[in-house]
């Protein structure tokens, strides 16, 4: 392995170890020694890549911010209605919290009073993006007549952030089944009946051909019928 690749691999190991310790112990209680032990490296190796614990915390937060930005970007790049983009992004965020310890730790730190996140306002960005998508949905005629973008945004931001916080300790809260159940409950109130049939609560992923894929059934579809 080339020196640059080895250095990057070591840095990634330290970042993941720091995320695990931050998630388990909290940023304030975490120590450089505990992070080094988790990574299987010396304190000196850690300080070669990160000046101190604050630098590690900022790196975890930055990766979290990058993940949120990527989820938003990929949702916007995928063809589909505004509401389907919203579903896709929310589901992707929940999956990342379940799958990626760095994202999980970053989200936990973002909500900690002891951690200064003024320079990386991910929840503010998430809230702003959802608000913009719902205004687009209104322009597309997708929202129910008595639902405003502001009302819907407040409800969806509160739910997604709340589920993410709960999912930090219990992954069931951010499971694909739980998200599907949430959207199946929310969407009939949020949108027009003719729009509802075209939405996929499970989300349409990059490898899916779209709503017609057998694994991605529109909202309200209960599976094949016989007769």
Short mmCIF file of N, CA and C in Angstrom, two decimals, residues 133-198:
data_model
loop_
_atom_site.label_atom_id
_atom_site.label_comp_id
_atom_site.label_asym_id
_atom_site.label_seq_id
_atom_site.Cartn_x
_atom_site.Cartn_y
_atom_site.Cartn_z
N UNK A 133 -38.65 21.91 -0.93
CA UNK A 133 -39.28 20.82 -1.67
C UNK A 133 -40.80 20.88 -1.54
N UNK A 134 -41.29 21.22 -0.35
CA UNK A 134 -42.74 21.28 -0.16
C UNK A 134 -43.36 22.47 -0.89
N UNK A 135 -42.63 23.57 -1.01
CA UNK A 135 -43.12 24.67 -1.84
C UNK A 135 -43.17 24.24 -3.31
N UNK A 136 -42.18 23.45 -3.73
CA UNK A 136 -42.20 22.92 -5.10
C UNK A 136 -43.39 21.98 -5.28
N UNK A 137 -43.66 21.15 -4.27
CA UNK A 137 -44.82 20.25 -4.35
C UNK A 137 -46.12 21.02 -4.46
N UNK A 138 -46.21 22.14 -3.76
CA UNK A 138 -47.42 22.96 -3.86
C UNK A 138 -47.56 23.53 -5.27
N UNK A 139 -46.46 24.00 -5.84
CA UNK A 139 -46.51 24.53 -7.20
C UNK A 139 -46.90 23.45 -8.21
N UNK A 140 -46.52 22.21 -7.92
CA UNK A 140 -46.86 21.09 -8.80
C UNK A 140 -48.28 20.59 -8.57
N UNK A 141 -48.99 21.19 -7.61
CA UNK A 141 -50.36 20.79 -7.32
C UNK A 141 -50.45 19.47 -6.59
N UNK A 142 -49.41 19.12 -5.83
CA UNK A 142 -49.38 17.82 -5.18
C UNK A 142 -49.94 17.84 -3.76
N UNK A 143 -49.90 19.00 -3.11
CA UNK A 143 -50.36 19.06 -1.73
C UNK A 143 -51.88 19.11 -1.66
N UNK A 144 -52.42 18.53 -0.60
CA UNK A 144 -53.86 18.63 -0.37
C UNK A 144 -54.25 20.11 -0.25
N UNK A 145 -55.48 20.43 -0.61
CA UNK A 145 -55.91 21.83 -0.68
C UNK A 145 -55.79 22.55 0.66
N UNK A 146 -55.96 21.84 1.76
CA UNK A 146 -55.93 22.48 3.08
C UNK A 146 -54.61 22.29 3.80
N UNK A 147 -53.54 21.93 3.07
CA UNK A 147 -52.22 21.75 3.66
C UNK A 147 -51.27 22.80 3.08
N UNK A 148 -50.61 23.54 3.93
CA UNK A 148 -49.64 24.53 3.49
C UNK A 148 -48.23 23.95 3.59
N UNK A 149 -47.28 24.45 2.78
CA UNK A 149 -45.90 23.98 2.90
C UNK A 149 -45.34 24.16 4.30
N UNK A 150 -45.69 25.27 4.96
CA UNK A 150 -45.16 25.53 6.30
C UNK A 150 -45.66 24.48 7.29
N UNK A 151 -46.94 24.14 7.22
CA UNK A 151 -47.50 23.12 8.11
C UNK A 151 -46.82 21.77 7.88
N UNK A 152 -46.73 21.40 6.62
CA UNK A 152 -46.15 20.09 6.29
C UNK A 152 -44.67 20.04 6.67
N UNK A 153 -43.95 21.14 6.43
CA UNK A 153 -42.53 21.17 6.74
C UNK A 153 -42.30 20.99 8.24
N UNK A 154 -43.07 21.69 9.05
CA UNK A 154 -42.91 21.57 10.51
C UNK A 154 -43.13 20.13 10.96
N UNK A 155 -44.16 19.49 10.42
CA UNK A 155 -44.48 18.12 10.83
C UNK A 155 -43.41 17.14 10.38
N UNK A 156 -42.93 17.28 9.15
CA UNK A 156 -41.96 16.31 8.61
C UNK A 156 -40.59 16.52 9.22
N UNK A 157 -40.16 17.77 9.42
CA UNK A 157 -38.88 18.02 10.08
C UNK A 157 -38.90 17.45 11.49
N UNK A 158 -39.96 17.73 12.24
CA UNK A 158 -40.05 17.24 13.62
C UNK A 158 -40.01 15.72 13.65
N UNK A 159 -40.69 15.08 12.72
CA UNK A 159 -40.73 13.61 12.71
C UNK A 159 -39.39 13.02 12.32
N UNK A 160 -38.79 13.52 11.25
CA UNK A 160 -37.53 12.92 10.79
C UNK A 160 -36.40 13.14 11.79
N UNK A 161 -36.31 14.34 12.34
CA UNK A 161 -35.28 14.59 13.35
C UNK A 161 -35.55 13.76 14.60
N UNK A 162 -36.82 13.69 15.00
CA UNK A 162 -37.18 12.89 16.17
C UNK A 162 -36.87 11.42 15.98
N UNK A 163 -37.19 10.87 14.82
CA UNK A 163 -36.88 9.47 14.54
C UNK A 163 -35.37 9.23 14.54
N UNK A 164 -34.63 10.19 13.98
CA UNK A 164 -33.18 10.04 13.96
C UNK A 164 -32.61 10.01 15.37
N UNK A 165 -33.11 10.88 16.25
CA UNK A 165 -32.64 10.90 17.64
C UNK A 165 -32.97 9.58 18.33
N UNK A 166 -34.20 9.11 18.16
CA UNK A 166 -34.58 7.83 18.76
C UNK A 166 -33.76 6.68 18.18
N UNK A 167 -33.46 6.78 16.89
CA UNK A 167 -32.70 5.72 16.22
C UNK A 167 -31.26 5.63 16.65
N UNK A 168 -30.74 6.66 17.35
CA UNK A 168 -29.37 6.60 17.83
C UNK A 168 -29.18 5.44 18.81
N UNK A 169 -30.23 5.12 19.55
CA UNK A 169 -30.15 4.05 20.54
C UNK A 169 -30.92 2.79 20.14
N UNK A 170 -31.95 2.97 19.34
CA UNK A 170 -32.77 1.83 18.93
C UNK A 170 -32.99 1.88 17.43
N UNK A 171 -32.28 1.05 16.66
CA UNK A 171 -32.37 1.12 15.20
C UNK A 171 -33.75 0.83 14.65
N UNK A 172 -34.64 0.27 15.45
CA UNK A 172 -35.98 -0.01 14.97
C UNK A 172 -36.68 1.27 14.53
N UNK A 173 -36.34 2.39 15.18
CA UNK A 173 -36.99 3.67 14.86
C UNK A 173 -36.64 4.16 13.45
N UNK A 174 -35.49 3.74 12.92
CA UNK A 174 -35.09 4.19 11.59
C UNK A 174 -35.09 3.04 10.60
N UNK A 175 -35.82 1.98 10.90
CA UNK A 175 -35.90 0.84 10.00
C UNK A 175 -36.72 1.20 8.77
N UNK A 176 -36.49 0.48 7.67
CA UNK A 176 -37.24 0.74 6.44
C UNK A 176 -38.73 0.49 6.65
N UNK A 177 -39.05 -0.51 7.47
CA UNK A 177 -40.46 -0.80 7.73
C UNK A 177 -41.12 0.34 8.49
N UNK A 178 -40.41 0.88 9.48
CA UNK A 178 -40.95 1.99 10.25
C UNK A 178 -41.17 3.23 9.40
N UNK A 179 -40.20 3.52 8.50
CA UNK A 179 -40.36 4.67 7.61
C UNK A 179 -41.51 4.47 6.63
N UNK A 180 -41.65 3.26 6.13
CA UNK A 180 -42.77 2.97 5.23
C UNK A 180 -44.10 3.20 5.95
N UNK A 181 -44.20 2.72 7.18
CA UNK A 181 -45.44 2.91 7.94
C UNK A 181 -45.72 4.40 8.17
N UNK A 182 -44.66 5.16 8.45
CA UNK A 182 -44.85 6.61 8.67
C UNK A 182 -45.40 7.28 7.41
N UNK A 183 -44.78 7.00 6.27
CA UNK A 183 -45.24 7.64 5.03
C UNK A 183 -46.64 7.18 4.65
N UNK A 184 -46.95 5.92 4.88
CA UNK A 184 -48.30 5.44 4.55
C UNK A 184 -49.35 6.13 5.42
N UNK A 185 -48.97 6.52 6.62
CA UNK A 185 -49.88 7.28 7.49
C UNK A 185 -49.93 8.75 7.10
N UNK A 186 -48.78 9.31 6.74
CA UNK A 186 -48.67 10.75 6.48
C UNK A 186 -49.17 11.16 5.10
N UNK A 187 -48.84 10.38 4.09
CA UNK A 187 -49.09 10.81 2.71
C UNK A 187 -50.57 11.03 2.38
N UNK A 188 -51.51 10.20 2.85
CA UNK A 188 -52.92 10.47 2.52
C UNK A 188 -53.41 11.82 3.04
N UNK A 189 -52.83 12.29 4.13
CA UNK A 189 -53.21 13.61 4.65
C UNK A 189 -52.48 14.72 3.92
N UNK A 190 -51.30 14.43 3.42
CA UNK A 190 -50.43 15.46 2.84
C UNK A 190 -50.77 15.79 1.40
N UNK A 191 -51.23 14.81 0.63
CA UNK A 191 -51.29 15.00 -0.81
C UNK A 191 -52.68 14.72 -1.38
N UNK A 192 -52.80 14.94 -2.68
CA UNK A 192 -54.04 14.69 -3.41
C UNK A 192 -54.21 13.19 -3.67
N UNK A 193 -55.44 12.69 -3.70
CA UNK A 193 -55.64 11.24 -3.92
C UNK A 193 -55.02 10.72 -5.20
N UNK A 194 -55.09 11.50 -6.28
CA UNK A 194 -54.53 11.02 -7.54
C UNK A 194 -53.00 10.99 -7.51
N UNK A 195 -52.40 11.83 -6.67
CA UNK A 195 -50.94 11.84 -6.52
C UNK A 195 -50.48 10.67 -5.67
N UNK A 196 -51.27 10.34 -4.67
CA UNK A 196 -50.91 9.31 -3.71
C UNK A 196 -50.56 7.99 -4.40
N UNK A 197 -51.30 7.64 -5.41
CA UNK A 197 -51.10 6.35 -6.08
C UNK A 197 -49.74 6.27 -6.78
N UNK A 198 -49.12 7.43 -7.05
CA UNK A 198 -47.84 7.43 -7.77
C UNK A 198 -46.64 7.46 -6.83
#
